[in-house]
Amino acid sequence: MSLAQRAMEHRLLAPVYQRVWRPAWFLSAMAFDVPHFLHEREKAVTALRLEPGDRVLDIACGPGNFTGDYASAVGAPGLAVGIDLSRPMLTRALVDNAGTGAHYVQGSAHLLPFADGSFDAVACYGALYLIPDPFRAVAEMIRVVRPEGRVAVMTSVAPDAVRRLAQRAVGPAGLRVFGPHEVTERLEAAGFGEVSQETHGFFQYVAGTAPP
Ligand SMILES: C[S@@+](CC[C@H](N)C(=O)[O-])C[C@H]1O[C@@H](n2cnc3c(N)ncnc32)[C@H](O)[C@@H]1O
């Protein structure tokens, strides 16, 4: 297990992840784009085009910090499921982000325990860069979203000129820095339309609509 994932499994990280760890690390990687950071969760709901009654899956949900917002957006007739490998993170999700009707499952992004086309929307925020086989995880996202459903990803990115250097810096911890087109090209190759990409510092937000 990589150093990064070992940290995610540590029982002392989960309680401080949402309020301390994420703002500290993510804001610095976003070049302190505070206005964007503060609206990240509502932007995710918009990117996924969530409607009341939708079924939404949050892959690598951590302490459910986005899953809770997804659950509020889809309401009681809908279904919001967060899946993560880390038991301490999921325990925290049940404490902090379950009141909204979110459900949590322990499992791997590499092999999602859901049937093809089960969800109207599938998200993976802040995690693809530490998943050992990220493109297998992307293939799983594509598998479980329904035709014309939405997929949204937030992960690392760097321009080609600095990517090798950045990868050398974070690689030993088990983190990956994606090239500018690696994620968008996967979705386009799978027939996705309306593929969008927004970059904030070393993070990118990619979304797209599954083919009919
Ligand atoms: C930095 S947290 C992201 C939490 C949340 N999505 C966010 O954006 O703040 C990364 C999460 O990915 C989870 N994770 C890493 N590899 C995974 C895998 N193969 N399958 C499922 N979850 C994984 C970790 O346990 C951790 O909770």
mmCIF file of C-alpha atoms and ligand atoms in Angstrom:
data_model
loop_
_atom_site.group_PDB
_atom_site.id
_atom_site.type_symbol
_atom_site.label_atom_id
_atom_site.label_comp_id
_atom_site.label_asym_id
_atom_site.label_seq_id
_atom_site.Cartn_x
_atom_site.Cartn_y
_atom_site.Cartn_z
ATOM 1 C CA MET A 1 0.000 0.000 0.000
ATOM 2 C CA SER A 2 1.352 3.432 -0.928
ATOM 3 C CA LEU A 3 2.294 6.061 1.633
ATOM 4 C CA ALA A 4 -0.643 8.202 0.493
ATOM 5 C CA GLN A 5 -3.172 5.399 0.987
ATOM 6 C CA ARG A 6 -1.619 4.453 4.337
ATOM 7 C CA ALA A 7 -2.321 8.042 5.430
ATOM 8 C CA MET A 8 -5.959 7.679 4.249
ATOM 9 C CA GLU A 9 -6.304 4.544 6.363
ATOM 10 C CA HIS A 10 -4.909 6.229 9.492
ATOM 11 C CA ARG A 11 -7.500 6.694 12.201
ATOM 12 C CA LEU A 12 -6.134 10.151 13.112
ATOM 13 C CA LEU A 13 -6.554 11.613 9.613
ATOM 14 C CA ALA A 14 -10.274 10.982 9.101
ATOM 15 C CA PRO A 15 -11.470 13.306 11.917
ATOM 16 C CA VAL A 16 -9.415 16.243 10.616
ATOM 17 C CA TYR A 17 -9.596 15.520 6.877
ATOM 18 C CA GLN A 18 -12.632 17.630 5.983
ATOM 19 C CA ARG A 19 -11.876 20.716 8.089
ATOM 20 C CA VAL A 20 -8.064 20.834 8.176
ATOM 21 C CA TRP A 21 -6.259 18.413 5.825
ATOM 22 C CA ARG A 22 -8.301 19.000 2.680
ATOM 23 C CA PRO A 23 -8.399 22.818 2.900
ATOM 24 C CA ALA A 24 -4.647 22.957 3.625
ATOM 25 C CA TRP A 25 -3.475 20.608 0.870
ATOM 26 C CA PHE A 26 -6.074 21.229 -1.776
ATOM 27 C CA LEU A 27 -6.033 25.016 -1.470
ATOM 28 C CA SER A 28 -2.261 25.144 -1.843
ATOM 29 C CA ALA A 29 -2.415 22.831 -4.897
ATOM 30 C CA MET A 30 -5.149 25.144 -6.282
ATOM 31 C CA ALA A 31 -2.832 28.152 -5.917
ATOM 32 C CA PHE A 32 -5.109 29.468 -3.126
ATOM 33 C CA ASP A 33 -8.108 29.943 -5.384
ATOM 34 C CA VAL A 34 -10.362 30.450 -2.350
ATOM 35 C CA PRO A 35 -13.575 31.518 -4.167
ATOM 36 C CA HIS A 36 -13.414 28.377 -6.288
ATOM 37 C CA PHE A 37 -12.621 26.128 -3.316
ATOM 38 C CA LEU A 38 -15.573 27.494 -1.335
ATOM 39 C CA HIS A 39 -18.025 26.646 -4.141
ATOM 40 C CA GLU A 40 -16.485 23.324 -5.139
ATOM 41 C CA ARG A 41 -19.288 21.151 -3.762
ATOM 42 C CA GLU A 42 -22.144 23.070 -5.363
ATOM 43 C CA LYS A 43 -20.155 23.094 -8.631
ATOM 44 C CA ALA A 44 -19.888 19.299 -8.374
ATOM 45 C CA VAL A 45 -23.681 19.018 -7.988
ATOM 46 C CA THR A 46 -24.067 21.229 -11.080
ATOM 47 C CA ALA A 47 -21.464 19.267 -13.085
ATOM 48 C CA LEU A 48 -23.323 16.025 -12.298
ATOM 49 C CA ARG A 49 -26.661 17.700 -13.204
ATOM 50 C CA LEU A 50 -28.269 16.079 -10.177
ATOM 51 C CA GLU A 51 -32.048 16.145 -9.986
ATOM 52 C CA PRO A 52 -34.371 14.956 -7.215
ATOM 53 C CA GLY A 53 -34.806 11.208 -7.562
ATOM 54 C CA ASP A 54 -31.423 10.571 -9.202
ATOM 55 C CA ARG A 55 -29.077 7.736 -8.176
ATOM 56 C CA VAL A 56 -25.546 9.061 -7.653
ATOM 57 C CA LEU A 57 -22.315 7.254 -6.783
ATOM 58 C CA ASP A 58 -19.394 9.021 -5.061
ATOM 59 C CA ILE A 59 -16.218 6.970 -5.622
ATOM 60 C CA ALA A 60 -13.443 7.316 -3.013
ATOM 61 C CA CYS A 61 -15.872 9.370 -0.943
ATOM 62 C CA GLY A 62 -13.542 9.737 2.062
ATOM 63 C CA PRO A 63 -15.545 11.155 4.990
ATOM 64 C CA GLY A 64 -18.550 11.801 2.729
ATOM 65 C CA ASN A 65 -17.828 15.507 2.370
ATOM 66 C CA PHE A 66 -19.302 15.537 -1.150
ATOM 67 C CA THR A 67 -21.672 12.574 -0.722
ATOM 68 C CA GLY A 68 -23.737 14.559 1.793
ATOM 69 C CA ASP A 69 -24.310 17.343 -0.743
ATOM 70 C CA TYR A 70 -25.208 14.818 -3.423
ATOM 71 C CA ALA A 71 -27.745 13.227 -1.057
ATOM 72 C CA SER A 72 -29.343 16.624 -0.392
ATOM 73 C CA ALA A 73 -29.560 17.288 -4.140
ATOM 74 C CA VAL A 74 -31.262 13.986 -5.014
ATOM 75 C CA GLY A 75 -33.545 14.041 -1.951
ATOM 76 C CA ALA A 76 -35.523 11.227 -0.403
ATOM 77 C CA PRO A 77 -36.720 9.635 -3.650
ATOM 78 C CA GLY A 78 -33.112 9.490 -4.861
ATOM 79 C CA LEU A 79 -30.081 7.492 -3.765
ATOM 80 C CA ALA A 80 -26.583 8.737 -2.893
ATOM 81 C CA VAL A 81 -23.924 6.079 -2.288
ATOM 82 C CA GLY A 82 -20.349 6.742 -1.188
ATOM 83 C CA ILE A 83 -17.748 4.013 -1.625
ATOM 84 C CA ASP A 84 -14.229 4.021 -0.158
ATOM 85 C CA LEU A 85 -11.485 1.595 0.851
ATOM 86 C CA SER A 86 -10.761 3.256 4.182
ATOM 87 C CA ARG A 87 -12.772 2.148 7.180
ATOM 88 C CA PRO A 88 -11.771 5.182 9.314
ATOM 89 C CA MET A 89 -12.966 7.497 6.522
ATOM 90 C CA LEU A 90 -16.284 5.657 6.240
ATOM 91 C CA THR A 91 -16.756 5.706 10.008
ATOM 92 C CA ARG A 92 -16.290 9.465 9.853
ATOM 93 C CA ALA A 93 -18.759 9.696 6.955
ATOM 94 C CA LEU A 94 -21.398 8.059 9.155
ATOM 95 C CA VAL A 95 -20.736 10.646 11.890
ATOM 96 C CA ASP A 96 -20.503 13.799 9.746
ATOM 97 C CA ASN A 97 -22.385 13.162 6.510
ATOM 98 C CA ALA A 98 -25.104 10.572 7.023
ATOM 99 C CA GLY A 99 -27.916 12.834 8.239
ATOM 100 C CA THR A 100 -28.737 13.716 4.661
ATOM 101 C CA GLY A 101 -29.675 10.156 3.713
ATOM 102 C CA ALA A 102 -26.358 9.136 2.172
ATOM 103 C CA HIS A 103 -25.372 5.453 2.200
ATOM 104 C CA TYR A 104 -21.806 4.194 2.537
ATOM 105 C CA VAL A 105 -20.112 1.032 1.269
ATOM 106 C CA GLN A 106 -16.566 -0.243 1.795
ATOM 107 C CA GLY A 107 -15.025 -1.314 -1.507
ATOM 108 C CA SER A 108 -12.518 -0.613 -4.234
ATOM 109 C CA ALA A 109 -12.769 1.781 -7.158
ATOM 110 C CA HIS A 110 -11.002 -0.923 -9.165
ATOM 111 C CA LEU A 111 -13.954 -3.301 -8.969
ATOM 112 C CA LEU A 112 -17.209 -1.573 -8.112
ATOM 113 C CA PRO A 113 -19.835 -3.866 -6.590
ATOM 114 C CA PHE A 114 -22.606 -2.462 -8.816
ATOM 115 C CA ALA A 115 -24.285 -3.607 -12.018
ATOM 116 C CA ASP A 116 -23.689 -1.896 -15.360
ATOM 117 C CA GLY A 117 -25.643 1.348 -15.789
ATOM 118 C CA SER A 118 -26.789 1.491 -12.136
ATOM 119 C CA PHE A 119 -26.332 5.233 -11.607
ATOM 120 C CA ASP A 120 -27.566 8.452 -13.196
ATOM 121 C CA ALA A 121 -24.349 10.173 -12.131
ATOM 122 C CA VAL A 122 -20.910 9.021 -10.970
ATOM 123 C CA ALA A 123 -18.271 11.211 -9.315
ATOM 124 C CA CYS A 124 -14.688 10.699 -8.237
ATOM 125 C CA TYR A 125 -13.205 13.755 -6.541
ATOM 126 C CA GLY A 126 -9.776 14.161 -5.012
ATOM 127 C CA ALA A 127 -8.781 10.523 -5.366
ATOM 128 C CA LEU A 128 -7.930 9.312 -8.872
ATOM 129 C CA TYR A 129 -4.330 10.435 -8.402
ATOM 130 C CA LEU A 130 -3.819 8.047 -5.473
ATOM 131 C CA ILE A 131 -5.698 5.057 -6.875
ATOM 132 C CA PRO A 132 -3.043 2.530 -8.070
ATOM 133 C CA ASP A 133 -4.715 1.842 -11.438
ATOM 134 C CA PRO A 134 -6.629 5.057 -12.147
ATOM 135 C CA PHE A 135 -7.737 4.139 -15.662
ATOM 136 C CA ARG A 136 -9.271 0.922 -14.416
ATOM 137 C CA ALA A 137 -11.229 3.101 -11.982
ATOM 138 C CA VAL A 138 -12.289 5.370 -14.874
ATOM 139 C CA ALA A 139 -13.405 2.275 -16.824
ATOM 140 C CA GLU A 140 -15.476 1.221 -13.814
ATOM 141 C CA MET A 141 -17.067 4.688 -13.625
ATOM 142 C CA ILE A 142 -17.983 4.400 -17.300
ATOM 143 C CA ARG A 143 -19.401 0.901 -16.735
ATOM 144 C CA VAL A 144 -21.737 1.814 -13.861
ATOM 145 C CA VAL A 145 -23.143 5.063 -15.272
ATOM 146 C CA ARG A 146 -26.337 4.731 -17.322
ATOM 147 C CA PRO A 147 -26.546 5.772 -20.972
ATOM 148 C CA GLU A 148 -26.635 9.599 -21.119
ATOM 149 C CA GLY A 149 -25.721 9.784 -17.422
ATOM 150 C CA ARG A 150 -23.059 12.152 -16.113
ATOM 151 C CA VAL A 151 -19.530 11.491 -14.914
ATOM 152 C CA ALA A 152 -17.396 14.049 -13.036
ATOM 153 C CA VAL A 153 -13.779 13.732 -11.950
ATOM 154 C CA MET A 154 -11.530 16.027 -9.957
ATOM 155 C CA THR A 155 -7.884 15.036 -10.011
ATOM 156 C CA SER A 156 -4.325 16.253 -10.455
ATOM 157 C CA VAL A 157 -2.972 17.813 -13.653
ATOM 158 C CA ALA A 158 0.160 19.597 -14.808
ATOM 159 C CA PRO A 159 1.287 21.044 -18.116
ATOM 160 C CA ASP A 160 3.653 18.744 -20.006
ATOM 161 C CA ALA A 161 6.563 21.130 -19.339
ATOM 162 C CA VAL A 162 6.474 20.629 -15.528
ATOM 163 C CA ARG A 163 4.718 17.290 -15.251
ATOM 164 C CA ARG A 164 7.843 15.122 -15.118
ATOM 165 C CA LEU A 165 9.308 17.229 -12.325
ATOM 166 C CA ALA A 166 6.025 17.254 -10.386
ATOM 167 C CA GLN A 167 5.694 13.480 -10.820
ATOM 168 C CA ARG A 168 9.230 12.970 -9.507
ATOM 169 C CA ALA A 169 8.318 15.015 -6.421
ATOM 170 C CA VAL A 170 5.079 13.218 -5.497
ATOM 171 C CA GLY A 171 5.538 9.783 -7.122
ATOM 172 C CA PRO A 172 7.390 8.205 -4.175
ATOM 173 C CA ALA A 173 4.330 8.875 -1.986
ATOM 174 C CA GLY A 174 2.135 6.964 -4.460
ATOM 175 C CA LEU A 175 0.609 10.008 -6.146
ATOM 176 C CA ARG A 176 0.191 10.519 -9.886
ATOM 177 C CA VAL A 177 0.212 13.737 -11.857
ATOM 178 C CA PHE A 178 -1.950 13.465 -14.975
ATOM 179 C CA GLY A 179 -1.124 15.078 -18.280
ATOM 180 C CA PRO A 180 -3.499 17.770 -19.581
ATOM 181 C CA HIS A 181 -5.454 15.429 -21.889
ATOM 182 C CA GLU A 182 -5.175 11.973 -20.273
ATOM 183 C CA VAL A 183 -8.538 12.015 -18.485
ATOM 184 C CA THR A 184 -10.573 13.879 -21.100
ATOM 185 C CA GLU A 185 -9.249 11.565 -23.824
ATOM 186 C CA ARG A 186 -10.429 8.477 -21.886
ATOM 187 C CA LEU A 187 -13.964 9.812 -21.762
ATOM 188 C CA GLU A 188 -13.933 10.878 -25.405
ATOM 189 C CA ALA A 189 -12.569 7.472 -26.452
ATOM 190 C CA ALA A 190 -15.525 5.855 -24.632
ATOM 191 C CA GLY A 191 -17.942 7.959 -26.702
ATOM 192 C CA PHE A 192 -18.699 10.610 -24.064
ATOM 193 C CA GLY A 193 -20.049 13.946 -25.265
ATOM 194 C CA GLU A 194 -20.026 17.452 -23.747
ATOM 195 C CA VAL A 195 -16.606 16.717 -22.225
ATOM 196 C CA SER A 196 -15.467 19.769 -20.261
ATOM 197 C CA GLN A 197 -12.274 20.544 -18.378
ATOM 198 C CA GLU A 198 -11.552 23.332 -15.908
ATOM 199 C CA THR A 199 -8.112 23.738 -14.341
ATOM 200 C CA HIS A 200 -7.268 25.352 -10.997
ATOM 201 C CA GLY A 201 -3.554 25.180 -10.196
ATOM 202 C CA PHE A 202 -2.558 21.507 -10.108
ATOM 203 C CA PHE A 203 -6.172 20.268 -10.125
ATOM 204 C CA GLN A 204 -8.532 19.643 -13.023
ATOM 205 C CA TYR A 205 -12.307 19.190 -13.056
ATOM 206 C CA VAL A 206 -13.501 17.006 -15.916
ATOM 207 C CA ALA A 207 -17.124 16.133 -16.693
ATOM 208 C CA GLY A 208 -18.952 14.468 -19.538
ATOM 209 C CA THR A 209 -22.147 12.791 -20.682
ATOM 210 C CA ALA A 210 -22.209 9.061 -21.385
ATOM 211 C CA PRO A 211 -23.171 7.952 -24.901
ATOM 212 C CA PRO A 212 -26.814 6.914 -25.533
HETATM 213 C C1 LIG B 1 -8.178 12.599 -0.515
HETATM 214 S S1 LIG B 1 -9.547 11.499 -0.146
HETATM 215 C C2 LIG B 1 -10.853 12.206 -1.138
HETATM 216 C C3 LIG B 1 -12.151 12.304 -0.391
HETATM 217 C C4 LIG B 1 -13.215 13.136 -1.092
HETATM 218 N N1 LIG B 1 -13.669 12.491 -2.314
HETATM 219 C C5 LIG B 1 -12.719 14.531 -1.376
HETATM 220 O O1 LIG B 1 -12.666 14.952 -2.539
HETATM 221 O O2 LIG B 1 -12.391 15.230 -0.418
HETATM 222 C C6 LIG B 1 -9.085 10.101 -1.111
HETATM 223 C C7 LIG B 1 -9.880 8.856 -0.758
HETATM 224 O O3 LIG B 1 -9.642 7.865 -1.757
HETATM 225 C C8 LIG B 1 -9.756 6.612 -1.121
HETATM 226 N N2 LIG B 1 -9.192 5.570 -1.996
HETATM 227 C C9 LIG B 1 -7.911 5.430 -2.403
HETATM 228 N N3 LIG B 1 -7.777 4.365 -3.211
HETATM 229 C C10 LIG B 1 -9.017 3.814 -3.333
HETATM 230 C C11 LIG B 1 -9.543 2.707 -4.056
HETATM 231 N N4 LIG B 1 -8.765 1.932 -4.814
HETATM 232 N N5 LIG B 1 -10.859 2.441 -3.959
HETATM 233 C C12 LIG B 1 -11.666 3.221 -3.193
HETATM 234 N N6 LIG B 1 -11.226 4.284 -2.477
HETATM 235 C C13 LIG B 1 -9.919 4.585 -2.551
HETATM 236 C C14 LIG B 1 -9.007 6.829 0.182
HETATM 237 O O4 LIG B 1 -9.308 5.846 1.147
HETATM 238 C C15 LIG B 1 -9.480 8.232 0.569
HETATM 239 O O5 LIG B 1 -10.580 8.197 1.437
#
